[in-house]
Short mmCIF file of C-alpha atoms in Angstrom, two decimals:
data_model
loop_
_atom_site.label_atom_id
_atom_site.label_comp_id
_atom_site.label_asym_id
_atom_site.label_seq_id
_atom_site.Cartn_x
_atom_site.Cartn_y
_atom_site.Cartn_z
CA MET F 1152 -0.04 0.06 0.00
CA MET F 1153 2.89 2.34 0.81
CA GLY F 1154 4.48 1.68 -2.63
CA LEU F 1155 1.20 2.54 -4.34
CA GLY F 1156 0.89 5.70 -2.29
CA ALA F 1157 4.35 6.75 -3.08
CA ALA F 1158 3.74 6.03 -6.89
CA ALA F 1159 0.67 7.97 -6.86
CA GLY F 1160 2.34 10.86 -5.09
CA MET F 1161 5.07 10.84 -7.67
CA ALA F 1162 2.57 10.65 -10.44
CA LEU F 1163 0.60 13.65 -9.17
CA GLY F 1164 3.17 15.87 -7.58
CA ASP F 1165 6.60 15.34 -9.31
CA PRO F 1166 7.57 17.18 -12.47
CA PRO F 1167 7.25 15.28 -15.79
CA ALA F 1168 10.24 13.39 -17.09
CA ASP F 1169 10.46 15.26 -20.27
CA TYR F 1170 10.51 18.78 -18.68
CA SER F 1171 12.53 20.41 -21.43
CA SER F 1172 10.03 19.53 -23.95
CA ILE F 1173 7.10 20.90 -22.08
CA ALA F 1174 9.17 24.19 -21.40
CA ALA F 1175 9.83 24.53 -25.11
CA VAL F 1176 6.28 24.06 -26.15
CA GLY F 1177 5.19 26.40 -23.44
CA LEU F 1178 7.69 29.05 -24.60
CA PHE F 1179 6.38 28.72 -28.19
CA VAL F 1180 2.79 29.07 -27.04
CA ALA F 1181 3.65 32.12 -25.05
CA LEU F 1182 5.52 33.68 -27.99
CA MET F 1183 2.67 33.09 -30.43
CA CYS F 1184 0.34 34.86 -27.97
CA VAL F 1185 2.85 37.72 -28.13
CA CYS F 1186 2.85 37.63 -31.82
CA ILE F 1187 -0.76 37.86 -32.17
CA VAL F 1188 -1.12 40.82 -29.86
CA VAL F 1189 1.81 42.84 -31.42
CA GLY F 1190 0.63 41.93 -34.90
CA HIS F 1191 -2.86 43.24 -34.01
CA LEU F 1192 -1.28 46.52 -32.67
CA LEU F 1193 0.75 46.89 -35.67
CA GLU F 1194 -2.00 46.00 -38.23
CA GLU F 1195 -2.20 49.51 -39.70
CA ASN F 1196 1.59 50.03 -39.85
CA ARG F 1197 2.88 50.97 -43.18
CA TRP F 1198 5.81 48.64 -43.16
CA MET F 1199 5.08 45.60 -40.76
CA ASN F 1200 2.95 42.54 -41.20
CA GLU F 1201 2.46 39.60 -38.96
CA SER F 1202 5.13 37.35 -40.65
CA ILE F 1203 7.79 39.93 -40.15
CA THR F 1204 6.71 40.54 -36.59
CA ALA F 1205 6.90 36.85 -35.80
CA LEU F 1206 10.49 36.79 -37.37
CA PHE F 1207 11.63 39.76 -35.28
CA ILE F 1208 10.23 38.23 -32.05
CA GLY F 1209 11.91 34.92 -32.92
CA LEU F 1210 15.15 36.64 -33.39
CA GLY F 1211 14.90 38.52 -30.23
CA THR F 1212 13.93 35.35 -28.28
CA GLY F 1213 16.93 33.47 -29.83
CA ALA F 1214 19.23 36.30 -28.81
CA ILE F 1215 18.00 36.03 -25.19
CA ILE F 1216 18.37 32.21 -25.14
CA LEU F 1217 21.72 32.47 -26.58
CA PHE F 1218 22.80 34.92 -23.95
CA ALA F 1219 21.25 32.94 -21.09
CA SER F 1220 22.93 29.78 -22.28
CA SER F 1221 26.18 31.44 -22.35
CA GLY F 1222 26.53 31.18 -26.17
CA LYS F 1223 25.78 27.35 -26.37
CA HIS F 1224 22.43 27.48 -28.29
CA SER F 1225 19.60 29.84 -29.32
CA ARG F 1226 16.72 27.49 -29.78
CA VAL F 1227 14.72 25.12 -27.73
CA LEU F 1228 13.67 22.80 -30.58
CA VAL F 1229 15.80 21.14 -33.28
CA PHE F 1230 14.43 21.85 -36.76
CA SER F 1231 12.90 18.81 -38.22
CA GLU F 1232 11.67 18.45 -41.82
CA ASP F 1233 9.03 16.02 -40.56
CA LEU F 1234 7.65 18.52 -38.19
CA PHE F 1235 7.36 21.02 -41.13
CA PHE F 1236 6.14 18.70 -43.85
CA ILE F 1237 3.87 16.49 -41.70
CA TYR F 1238 2.31 18.87 -39.19
CA LEU F 1239 2.85 22.53 -40.22
CA LEU F 1240 2.50 22.52 -44.04
CA PRO F 1241 -0.71 20.51 -44.48
CA PRO F 1242 -3.20 23.13 -42.66
CA ILE F 1243 -1.44 26.10 -44.52
CA ILE F 1244 -1.98 24.66 -47.91
CA PHE F 1245 -5.36 23.17 -47.16
CA ASN F 1246 -6.79 26.44 -45.87
CA ALA F 1247 -5.35 28.17 -49.10
CA GLY F 1248 -7.49 26.01 -51.26
CA PHE F 1249 -10.40 26.10 -48.92
CA GLN F 1250 -10.65 29.77 -48.85
CA VAL F 1251 -9.70 30.63 -52.45
CA LYS F 1252 -12.25 32.11 -54.72
CA LYS F 1253 -12.45 29.33 -57.27
CA LYS F 1254 -13.74 31.10 -60.32
CA GLN F 1255 -11.11 33.69 -60.23
CA PHE F 1256 -8.40 30.92 -59.64
CA PHE F 1257 -9.59 28.73 -62.56
CA ARG F 1258 -10.04 31.79 -64.85
CA ASN F 1259 -6.41 32.49 -64.67
CA PHE F 1260 -5.41 28.77 -64.30
CA ILE F 1261 -3.37 28.67 -67.48
CA THR F 1262 -1.35 31.78 -66.45
CA ILE F 1263 -0.93 30.35 -62.80
CA THR F 1264 0.37 27.05 -64.19
CA LEU F 1265 2.64 28.92 -66.53
CA PHE F 1266 4.12 30.86 -63.57
CA GLY F 1267 4.06 28.03 -61.00
CA ALA F 1268 5.23 25.10 -63.06
CA VAL F 1269 7.02 26.42 -66.23
CA GLY F 1270 8.40 29.37 -64.33
CA THR F 1271 9.84 27.34 -61.44
CA LEU F 1272 11.50 25.13 -64.03
CA ILE F 1273 12.97 28.30 -65.67
CA SER F 1274 14.06 29.63 -62.19
CA PHE F 1275 15.45 26.15 -61.24
CA THR F 1276 17.52 26.14 -64.50
CA VAL F 1277 18.90 29.69 -64.02
CA ILE F 1278 19.79 29.17 -60.30
CA SER F 1279 21.47 25.67 -60.95
CA LEU F 1280 23.54 26.90 -64.01
CA GLY F 1281 24.40 30.14 -62.08
CA ALA F 1282 25.42 28.08 -58.97
CA LEU F 1283 27.49 25.71 -61.10
CA GLY F 1284 29.30 28.74 -62.84
CA LEU F 1285 29.69 31.14 -59.94
CA ILE F 1286 29.53 29.32 -56.58
CA SER F 1287 31.93 26.57 -57.88
CA ARG F 1288 34.56 29.40 -58.13
CA LEU F 1289 34.38 30.35 -54.56
CA ASN F 1290 36.12 27.03 -53.59
CA ILE F 1291 33.66 26.29 -50.77
CA GLY F 1292 34.43 22.51 -50.68
CA ALA F 1293 33.48 19.21 -52.29
CA LEU F 1294 30.17 20.10 -53.87
CA GLU F 1295 28.88 17.68 -56.51
CA LEU F 1296 26.50 18.27 -59.57
CA GLY F 1297 23.55 17.01 -57.36
CA ASP F 1298 24.33 19.76 -54.74
CA TYR F 1299 24.16 22.52 -57.40
CA LEU F 1300 20.91 20.98 -58.86
CA ALA F 1301 19.48 20.81 -55.31
CA LEU F 1302 20.25 24.46 -54.78
CA GLY F 1303 18.30 25.28 -57.86
CA ALA F 1304 15.25 23.50 -56.36
CA ILE F 1305 15.84 24.95 -52.90
CA PHE F 1306 15.85 28.50 -53.92
CA SER F 1307 13.06 28.17 -56.55
CA ALA F 1308 10.72 27.72 -53.68
CA THR F 1309 8.94 31.05 -53.11
CA ASP F 1310 7.31 32.24 -49.90
CA SER F 1311 4.68 34.82 -50.79
CA VAL F 1312 2.91 34.90 -47.44
CA CYS F 1313 4.16 38.50 -46.76
CA THR F 1314 2.66 39.66 -50.10
CA LEU F 1315 -0.56 37.79 -49.57
CA GLN F 1316 -1.05 39.46 -46.17
CA VAL F 1317 -0.99 42.83 -48.00
CA LEU F 1318 -2.97 42.03 -50.95
CA SER F 1319 -6.70 41.64 -50.53
CA GLN F 1320 -8.60 38.89 -52.21
CA ASP F 1321 -11.71 41.07 -52.35
CA GLU F 1322 -10.14 44.28 -53.56
CA THR F 1323 -7.53 42.95 -55.93
CA PRO F 1324 -8.85 39.42 -56.86
CA PHE F 1325 -6.92 39.09 -60.15
CA LEU F 1326 -3.50 39.97 -58.66
CA TYR F 1327 -4.25 37.90 -55.63
CA SER F 1328 -5.04 34.86 -57.57
CA LEU F 1329 -1.92 35.12 -59.65
CA VAL F 1330 0.41 35.40 -56.53
CA PHE F 1331 -1.49 32.97 -54.47
CA GLY F 1332 -1.99 30.23 -57.20
CA GLU F 1333 1.59 30.52 -58.38
CA GLY F 1334 2.89 30.23 -54.84
CA VAL F 1335 0.97 26.84 -54.29
CA VAL F 1336 1.96 25.35 -57.51
CA ASN F 1337 5.49 26.65 -57.15
CA ASP F 1338 5.98 24.95 -53.79
CA ALA F 1339 4.66 21.70 -55.12
CA THR F 1340 6.93 21.92 -58.19
CA SER F 1341 10.03 22.82 -56.10
CA VAL F 1342 9.45 19.84 -53.70
CA VAL F 1343 8.83 17.32 -56.62
CA LEU F 1344 11.88 18.69 -58.33
CA PHE F 1345 14.01 18.41 -55.17
CA ASN F 1346 12.79 14.80 -54.54
CA ALA F 1347 13.33 13.77 -58.18
CA ILE F 1348 16.95 15.11 -58.16
CA GLN F 1349 17.63 13.15 -54.88
CA ASN F 1350 16.32 9.99 -56.58
CA PHE F 1351 17.89 10.71 -60.13
CA ASP F 1352 21.19 8.90 -61.27
CA LEU F 1353 23.08 11.98 -62.31
CA GLY F 1354 26.12 9.71 -63.31
CA ASN F 1355 23.99 8.27 -66.06
CA ILE F 1356 22.18 11.05 -67.98
CA SER F 1357 20.67 10.30 -71.33
CA THR F 1358 17.83 11.47 -73.57
CA VAL F 1359 15.70 8.58 -72.55
CA LYS F 1360 16.39 9.04 -68.86
CA LEU F 1361 15.57 12.85 -69.29
CA LEU F 1362 12.19 11.88 -71.03
CA GLN F 1363 11.49 9.47 -68.31
CA PHE F 1364 12.20 12.29 -65.68
CA ILE F 1365 9.70 14.69 -67.39
CA GLY F 1366 7.14 11.81 -67.69
CA SER F 1367 7.37 11.13 -63.96
CA PHE F 1368 7.17 14.76 -63.21
CA LEU F 1369 3.91 15.10 -65.15
CA TYR F 1370 2.65 11.77 -63.58
CA LEU F 1371 3.16 13.29 -60.06
CA PHE F 1372 1.26 16.43 -60.96
CA SER F 1373 -1.71 14.73 -62.45
CA THR F 1374 -2.03 11.79 -59.88
CA SER F 1375 -1.66 14.20 -56.96
CA THR F 1376 -4.35 16.47 -58.35
CA ILE F 1377 -6.69 13.43 -58.95
CA LEU F 1378 -6.00 12.07 -55.46
CA GLY F 1379 -6.96 15.41 -53.93
CA VAL F 1380 -10.15 15.77 -55.94
CA ALA F 1381 -11.20 12.19 -55.05
CA ALA F 1382 -10.61 12.78 -51.39
CA GLY F 1383 -12.80 15.96 -51.53
CA LEU F 1384 -15.56 14.22 -53.45
CA LEU F 1385 -15.54 11.12 -51.05
CA SER F 1386 -15.92 13.45 -48.05
CA ALA F 1387 -18.84 15.26 -49.75
CA TYR F 1388 -20.58 11.97 -50.67
CA ILE F 1389 -20.13 10.53 -47.18
CA ILE F 1390 -21.51 13.62 -45.42
CA LYS F 1391 -24.43 13.97 -47.89
CA LYS F 1392 -25.52 10.41 -47.60
CA LEU F 1393 -25.05 10.00 -43.77
CA TYR F 1394 -25.74 13.54 -42.95
CA PHE F 1395 -23.92 13.87 -39.60
CA GLY F 1396 -25.65 17.15 -38.85
CA ARG F 1397 -28.67 15.57 -37.57
CA HIS F 1398 -26.61 13.99 -34.78
CA SER F 1399 -23.52 16.05 -34.11
CA THR F 1400 -21.75 19.06 -35.71
CA ASP F 1401 -18.52 17.78 -34.20
CA ARG F 1402 -18.75 14.70 -36.55
CA GLU F 1403 -19.07 16.79 -39.60
CA VAL F 1404 -16.12 18.99 -38.79
CA SER F 1405 -14.03 16.03 -37.68
CA ILE F 1406 -14.69 14.15 -40.99
CA MET F 1407 -13.60 17.17 -43.02
CA MET F 1408 -10.36 17.69 -41.10
CA LEU F 1409 -9.45 14.05 -41.08
CA MET F 1410 -10.28 13.40 -44.86
CA ALA F 1411 -8.17 16.41 -45.69
CA TYR F 1412 -5.26 15.26 -43.56
CA LEU F 1413 -5.65 11.76 -44.87
CA SER F 1414 -5.41 12.84 -48.54
CA TYR F 1415 -2.00 14.61 -47.68
CA MET F 1416 -0.75 11.47 -45.85
CA LEU F 1417 -1.81 9.14 -48.56
CA ALA F 1418 -0.03 11.40 -51.19
CA GLU F 1419 3.14 11.22 -49.13
CA LEU F 1420 3.00 7.54 -48.61
CA LEU F 1421 2.55 6.95 -52.42
CA ASP F 1422 5.52 9.42 -53.09
CA LEU F 1423 3.14 12.12 -54.76
CA SER F 1424 2.93 15.71 -54.07
CA GLY F 1425 1.00 16.16 -50.73
CA ILE F 1426 0.97 19.94 -51.38
CA LEU F 1427 -0.93 19.69 -54.63
CA THR F 1428 -3.13 16.79 -53.11
CA VAL F 1429 -4.31 18.72 -50.08
CA PHE F 1430 -4.81 22.01 -52.03
CA PHE F 1431 -7.25 20.53 -54.56
CA CYS F 1432 -8.88 18.67 -51.64
CA GLY F 1433 -9.67 22.09 -50.10
CA ILE F 1434 -11.02 23.50 -53.36
CA VAL F 1435 -13.33 20.54 -53.81
CA MET F 1436 -14.31 20.48 -50.18
CA SER F 1437 -15.31 24.18 -50.36
CA HIS F 1438 -17.31 23.54 -53.53
CA TYR F 1439 -19.27 20.57 -52.43
CA THR F 1440 -18.59 19.32 -48.74
CA TRP F 1441 -18.94 22.63 -47.13
CA HIS F 1442 -22.43 23.10 -48.51
CA ASN F 1443 -23.57 19.76 -47.24
CA VAL F 1444 -23.15 20.52 -43.64
CA THR F 1445 -25.22 22.59 -41.11
CA GLU F 1446 -24.77 26.24 -40.69
CA SER F 1447 -23.05 25.90 -37.38
CA SER F 1448 -20.54 23.44 -39.01
CA ARG F 1449 -19.76 25.97 -41.83
CA VAL F 1450 -18.95 28.77 -39.42
CA THR F 1451 -16.90 26.17 -37.41
CA THR F 1452 -14.85 24.87 -40.22
CA LYS F 1453 -14.24 28.28 -41.81
CA HIS F 1454 -12.67 29.48 -38.51
CA ALA F 1455 -11.03 26.28 -37.59
CA PHE F 1456 -9.09 25.91 -40.88
CA ALA F 1457 -8.11 29.53 -40.92
CA THR F 1458 -6.97 29.33 -37.22
CA LEU F 1459 -4.84 26.29 -37.77
CA SER F 1460 -3.28 27.83 -40.83
CA PHE F 1461 -2.44 31.13 -38.99
CA ILE F 1462 -0.88 29.15 -35.96
CA ALA F 1463 1.14 27.04 -38.26
CA GLU F 1464 2.50 30.19 -40.26
CA THR F 1465 3.20 32.06 -37.00
CA PHE F 1466 5.05 29.04 -35.49
CA LEU F 1467 7.14 28.71 -38.62
CA PHE F 1468 8.37 32.28 -38.73
CA LEU F 1469 9.04 32.35 -34.93
CA TYR F 1470 11.10 29.11 -35.41
CA VAL F 1471 13.04 30.40 -38.31
CA GLY F 1472 13.94 33.62 -36.37
CA MET F 1473 15.17 31.51 -33.35
CA ASP F 1474 16.99 29.00 -35.64
CA ALA F 1475 19.00 31.82 -37.41
CA LEU F 1476 21.05 32.48 -34.27
CA ASP F 1477 21.81 28.76 -33.67
CA ILE F 1478 25.53 29.02 -32.82
CA GLU F 1479 26.61 25.49 -33.93
CA LYS F 1480 26.39 26.10 -37.69
CA TRP F 1481 27.94 29.61 -37.42
CA LYS F 1482 31.05 28.33 -35.34
CA ILE F 1483 31.74 25.77 -38.09
CA VAL F 1484 31.49 28.28 -40.85
CA GLY F 1485 33.58 30.99 -38.87
CA GLN F 1486 36.36 28.45 -38.19
CA THR F 1487 36.71 27.41 -41.84
CA TYR F 1488 35.62 30.29 -44.09
CA SER F 1489 36.39 34.12 -44.07
CA PRO F 1490 33.41 36.42 -43.48
CA VAL F 1491 33.99 37.71 -46.96
CA LYS F 1492 33.49 34.22 -48.52
CA SER F 1493 30.20 33.81 -46.51
CA ILE F 1494 28.79 37.10 -47.69
CA ALA F 1495 29.88 36.44 -51.23
CA LEU F 1496 27.94 33.16 -51.25
CA SER F 1497 24.80 34.74 -49.71
CA SER F 1498 25.06 37.66 -52.09
CA THR F 1499 25.48 35.40 -55.20
CA ILE F 1500 22.42 33.24 -54.29
CA LEU F 1501 20.37 36.39 -53.66
CA ALA F 1502 21.44 37.75 -57.10
CA LEU F 1503 20.50 34.36 -58.67
CA VAL F 1504 17.00 34.58 -56.96
CA LEU F 1505 16.45 38.07 -58.35
CA VAL F 1506 17.54 37.22 -61.95
CA SER F 1507 15.84 33.82 -62.16
CA ARG F 1508 12.62 35.49 -60.92
CA ALA F 1509 12.72 38.15 -63.69
CA ALA F 1510 13.90 35.54 -66.20
CA PHE F 1511 10.27 34.03 -66.34
CA VAL F 1512 7.85 36.59 -64.80
CA PHE F 1513 8.17 39.10 -67.59
CA PRO F 1514 8.51 36.75 -70.68
CA LEU F 1515 5.66 34.46 -69.51
CA SER F 1516 3.50 37.56 -68.69
CA PHE F 1517 4.07 38.72 -72.35
CA LEU F 1518 3.13 35.21 -73.63
CA SER F 1519 0.07 35.22 -71.32
CA ASN F 1520 -1.02 38.63 -72.54
CA LEU F 1521 -0.95 37.40 -76.10
CA THR F 1522 -3.67 34.77 -75.36
CA LYS F 1523 -5.94 37.38 -73.75
CA LYS F 1524 -8.56 39.27 -75.89
CA THR F 1525 -9.69 41.88 -73.35
CA PRO F 1526 -7.53 44.32 -71.50
CA GLU F 1527 -9.04 43.16 -68.12
CA GLY F 1528 -7.40 39.88 -68.30
CA LYS F 1529 -3.95 41.16 -69.19
CA ILE F 1530 -1.12 41.69 -66.71
CA SER F 1531 0.02 45.21 -66.89
CA PHE F 1532 3.73 46.15 -66.23
CA LYS F 1533 3.04 47.33 -62.76
CA GLN F 1534 1.19 44.07 -61.80
CA GLN F 1535 4.16 42.19 -63.34
CA VAL F 1536 6.45 44.07 -61.03
CA ILE F 1537 4.25 43.12 -58.05
CA VAL F 1538 4.14 39.45 -59.13
CA TRP F 1539 8.04 39.57 -59.60
CA TRP F 1540 8.49 41.05 -56.05
CA ALA F 1541 6.05 38.74 -54.52
CA GLY F 1542 8.15 35.66 -55.28
CA LEU F 1543 11.46 37.03 -54.17
CA MET F 1544 10.85 36.15 -50.46
CA ARG F 1545 12.16 32.73 -49.49
CA GLY F 1546 10.81 30.99 -46.38
CA ALA F 1547 10.33 27.73 -44.52
CA VAL F 1548 10.18 25.47 -47.57
CA SER F 1549 13.59 26.55 -48.64
CA ILE F 1550 14.99 25.98 -45.19
CA ALA F 1551 13.37 22.54 -44.87
CA LEU F 1552 14.62 21.52 -48.19
CA ALA F 1553 18.19 22.82 -47.29
CA TYR F 1554 18.17 20.99 -43.97
CA ASN F 1555 17.04 17.84 -45.79
CA LYS F 1556 19.91 18.07 -48.22
CA PHE F 1557 22.90 19.26 -46.13
CA THR F 1558 22.13 17.94 -42.57
CA ARG F 1559 21.22 14.88 -40.60
CA SER F 1560 18.77 15.22 -37.87
CA GLY F 1561 19.13 18.99 -37.96
CA HIS F 1562 22.94 18.76 -37.36
CA THR F 1563 26.13 18.94 -39.75
CA GLN F 1564 29.84 18.82 -38.99
CA GLN F 1565 30.88 19.33 -42.60
CA PRO F 1566 31.91 22.94 -43.37
CA SER F 1567 30.77 22.88 -46.92
CA ASN F 1568 27.25 21.73 -45.73
CA ALA F 1569 27.19 24.27 -42.72
CA ILE F 1570 27.92 27.21 -44.93
CA MET F 1571 24.99 26.11 -47.23
CA ILE F 1572 22.69 26.17 -44.27
CA THR F 1573 23.90 29.49 -42.96
CA SER F 1574 23.63 31.03 -46.41
CA THR F 1575 20.12 29.64 -46.87
CA ILE F 1576 19.11 31.25 -43.49
CA THR F 1577 20.74 34.56 -44.52
CA VAL F 1578 18.92 34.70 -47.78
CA VAL F 1579 15.68 33.82 -46.02
CA LEU F 1580 16.11 36.49 -43.36
CA PHE F 1581 17.22 39.18 -45.73
CA SER F 1582 14.57 38.53 -48.37
CA THR F 1583 11.72 38.30 -45.79
CA MET F 1584 12.89 41.26 -43.70
CA VAL F 1585 14.10 43.60 -46.39
CA PHE F 1586 11.81 42.73 -49.29
CA GLY F 1587 8.90 42.09 -46.90
CA LEU F 1588 9.23 45.51 -45.22
CA LEU F 1589 9.16 47.15 -48.68
CA THR F 1590 6.04 45.20 -49.82
CA LYS F 1591 3.37 47.38 -48.49
CA PRO F 1592 4.88 50.56 -49.82
CA LEU F 1593 5.70 49.14 -53.18
CA ILE F 1594 2.04 47.78 -53.62
CA ARG F 1595 0.56 51.14 -52.52
CA LEU F 1596 2.90 52.95 -55.01
CA LEU F 1597 2.08 50.54 -57.91
CA ASN F 1598 -1.50 49.82 -57.06
CA PRO F 1599 -2.85 52.80 -55.06
CA PRO F 1600 -6.37 52.50 -53.44
CA ARG F 1601 -8.04 54.71 -55.96
CA HIS F 1602 -7.63 52.00 -58.54
CA LEU F 1603 -9.06 49.20 -56.35
CA SER F 1604 -12.62 50.06 -56.85
CA ARG F 1605 -12.53 49.62 -60.57
CA GLU F 1606 -10.89 46.19 -60.12
CA THR F 1607 -13.29 45.11 -57.39
CA SER F 1608 -16.38 46.05 -59.42
CA THR F 1609 -15.24 44.15 -62.49
CA LEU F 1610 -13.42 41.18 -61.22
CA SER F 1611 -14.42 40.49 -57.66
CA GLU F 1612 -16.55 37.48 -56.81
CA PRO F 1613 -17.89 36.26 -53.53
CA SER F 1614 -19.10 32.99 -52.42
CA SER F 1615 -15.99 31.31 -51.01
CA PRO F 1616 -16.45 29.85 -47.46
CA LYS F 1617 -14.88 33.19 -46.37
CA SER F 1618 -17.47 35.38 -47.86
CA PHE F 1619 -20.71 33.36 -48.49
CA LEU F 1620 -22.67 34.47 -45.58
CA GLU F 1621 -21.99 38.27 -46.18
CA HIS F 1622 -22.90 37.76 -49.84
CA LEU F 1623 -26.09 35.84 -49.15
CA ALA F 1624 -27.26 38.80 -46.98
CA ALA F 1625 -26.24 41.43 -49.43
CA ASN F 1626 -27.47 40.19 -52.70
CA SER F 1627 -30.93 39.10 -53.81
CA PRO F 1628 -30.71 35.38 -54.71
CA GLY F 1629 -33.10 35.19 -57.74
CA HIS F 1630 -31.91 38.27 -59.68
CA PRO F 1631 -31.57 37.34 -63.41
CA ASP F 1632 -28.60 39.65 -64.12
CA LEU F 1633 -26.48 38.45 -61.26
CA GLU F 1634 -23.54 36.28 -61.55
CA ASN F 1635 -20.99 36.39 -58.65
CA GLY F 1636 -22.69 39.45 -57.26
CA ILE F 1637 -22.00 41.75 -60.39
CA SER F 1638 -24.26 42.95 -63.14
CA ILE F 1639 -23.46 41.34 -66.41
CA ARG F 1640 -22.96 43.80 -69.20
CA ARG F 1641 -24.72 42.65 -72.32
CA PRO F 1642 -22.94 43.01 -75.60
CA ALA F 1643 -24.00 46.28 -77.40
CA SER F 1644 -22.96 44.91 -80.85
CA LEU F 1645 -22.18 41.78 -82.75
CA ARG F 1646 -18.48 42.71 -82.79
CA LEU F 1647 -18.39 42.96 -79.05
CA LEU F 1648 -20.26 39.79 -78.74
CA LEU F 1649 -17.53 37.98 -80.79
CA VAL F 1650 -14.76 39.63 -78.67
CA SER F 1651 -16.36 38.82 -75.30
CA PRO F 1652 -18.59 35.66 -75.74
CA THR F 1653 -21.22 35.34 -72.97
CA ARG F 1654 -20.66 31.49 -72.90
CA SER F 1655 -17.27 30.45 -71.63
CA VAL F 1656 -15.71 27.29 -70.10
CA HIS F 1657 -17.23 28.20 -66.82
CA HIS F 1658 -20.66 28.27 -68.44
CA TYR F 1659 -20.33 24.67 -69.72
CA TRP F 1660 -18.62 23.43 -66.42
CA ARG F 1661 -21.58 24.84 -64.47
CA LYS F 1662 -24.08 23.01 -66.65
CA PHE F 1663 -22.11 19.66 -66.09
CA ASP F 1664 -21.80 20.58 -62.38
CA ASN F 1665 -25.48 21.28 -61.96
CA GLY F 1666 -26.66 18.38 -64.16
CA PHE F 1667 -24.45 15.58 -62.79
CA MET F 1668 -21.89 16.49 -59.95
CA ARG F 1669 -23.88 18.34 -57.43
CA PRO F 1670 -27.04 15.99 -57.48
CA VAL F 1671 -24.56 13.22 -56.62
CA PHE F 1672 -22.09 15.01 -54.29
CA GLY F 1673 -24.29 17.85 -52.93
CA GLY F 1674 -23.38 21.39 -52.87
CA ARG F 1675 -25.26 24.74 -52.94
CA GLY F 1676 -28.97 24.25 -53.48
CA PHE F 1677 -28.68 20.44 -53.92
CA VAL F 1678 -28.98 19.29 -50.33
CA PRO F 1679 -32.12 17.54 -49.53
CA PHE F 1680 -34.32 19.34 -46.96
CA VAL F 1681 -34.53 17.41 -43.76
CA PRO F 1682 -35.09 18.80 -40.13
CA GLY F 1683 -31.90 20.43 -38.92
CA SER F 1684 -30.52 20.58 -42.53
CA PRO F 1685 -28.48 23.62 -43.72
CA THR F 1686 -30.63 26.80 -43.82
CA GLU F 1687 -29.54 27.20 -47.46
CA SER F 1688 -31.98 24.32 -48.48
CA SER F 1689 -34.83 26.59 -47.74
CA VAL F 1690 -33.85 29.32 -50.09
CA PRO F 1691 -33.98 29.61 -53.84
CA LEU F 1692 -31.10 28.09 -55.70
CA LEU F 1693 -28.07 30.32 -56.06
CA THR F 1694 -26.47 28.35 -58.94
CA GLY F 1695 -25.80 31.50 -60.78
CA ASN F 1696 -23.65 32.85 -57.98
CA GLU F 1697 -21.34 29.78 -57.74
CA ASN F 1698 -17.67 30.72 -57.74
#
């Protein structure tokens, strides 16, 4: 009995065995609370945004920990690619797809694919060739061809979070969809490229091998997209048929979260692109599944996904700030290389990022404009500059890929690998802080508020999970001339009709969607009325307002 009492006393009163882990998590929770408060206070600031705020707080905390530990370390957690790719990245990408305004996204899908896929390949080529020609002359160490190609993939991965925090999806939908869509496709392309390079036999390159590489690349893209669409449709069908809302809102929210996460994990298990899979799963869920649940579940899912994404982004920027001051890597670099060589390497990489970005944004914008018949769909030079600037920031994806390539379990003892890690961190910090601080002033200069009303009136459309409730209250549902909340300008002449046809791809997709997809998988206006069903079932169909 005494032994049991002692054991119970130890279980209740003694500190946990893994005290350091609990202290680390507690510190991050406290810091994220500080980031939210400070970010709110600086919301109207001309220069700052929440990403940069989190980065500065992470740097400050890292400096304090470094001082308190007598220069031994600056972080309380060791960077893990698994932590990033398995836990932090999925909610960010899924929420991006879940909240996107689909019509605007797919209207610019060809341009987005050009920038995100073809542009990333151009950027990868320029950075890889530039690294092979310039970085090889710095005599850093024994770097192989695979290392230079990996650098191309690592620094082709953009991080447009700072820009997206400044751009408004409602005020500048065209620009937002380009920057946002390109960012998602770019991340997926960069990760797929990086993994392909890791598994590619660089010692035996031939035309057949190159064609096989391109084929596997296209296979990954298509199958990842199909898997995401299938997971989204399955969740919609399950909820429509079983209708969890009659019993518990918690079940509806849970099945949406778990199905989305399951799609990402299945993609990773099958060596596909989890980023693309969970992104398209989010798009499909917002189009079908979200309309099959009760009103309370809609509000809950909208805020739950946005909150998880926000927490993950804040955590990432905090950690990047703290990890930047980790003394282990800098000591190895300082003992082997001169400061001039470190600065030269970081400057070379940064210059390659600037050049590689310009190498595809402006030429591909020109090609995209050639396919547009109306001025509204063309990318102006000022918008091209914003798109170019939006992709200059490098972030957590670049750091995660660099750690994957040049470290083991977050540590390295080889000087050539250590200087690659420190240079990556330097480029990420410089691009995020310097370019990020200038983002708001640049966008206000090139895209001042007085021009936003015209773009809003001609291009904006509501009806994503983010704006459905406001749109439902603001617009009459049965109005014959409403599509996406704007009045349709009817052609005044036959010539204008030929230039701007009233029937587009979206028109035929909507007919197919209404005739086959939504009767099977549910969606707006196609949910059977039962007690406790979504309130939308009792109002006229809003098929004309679908985004």
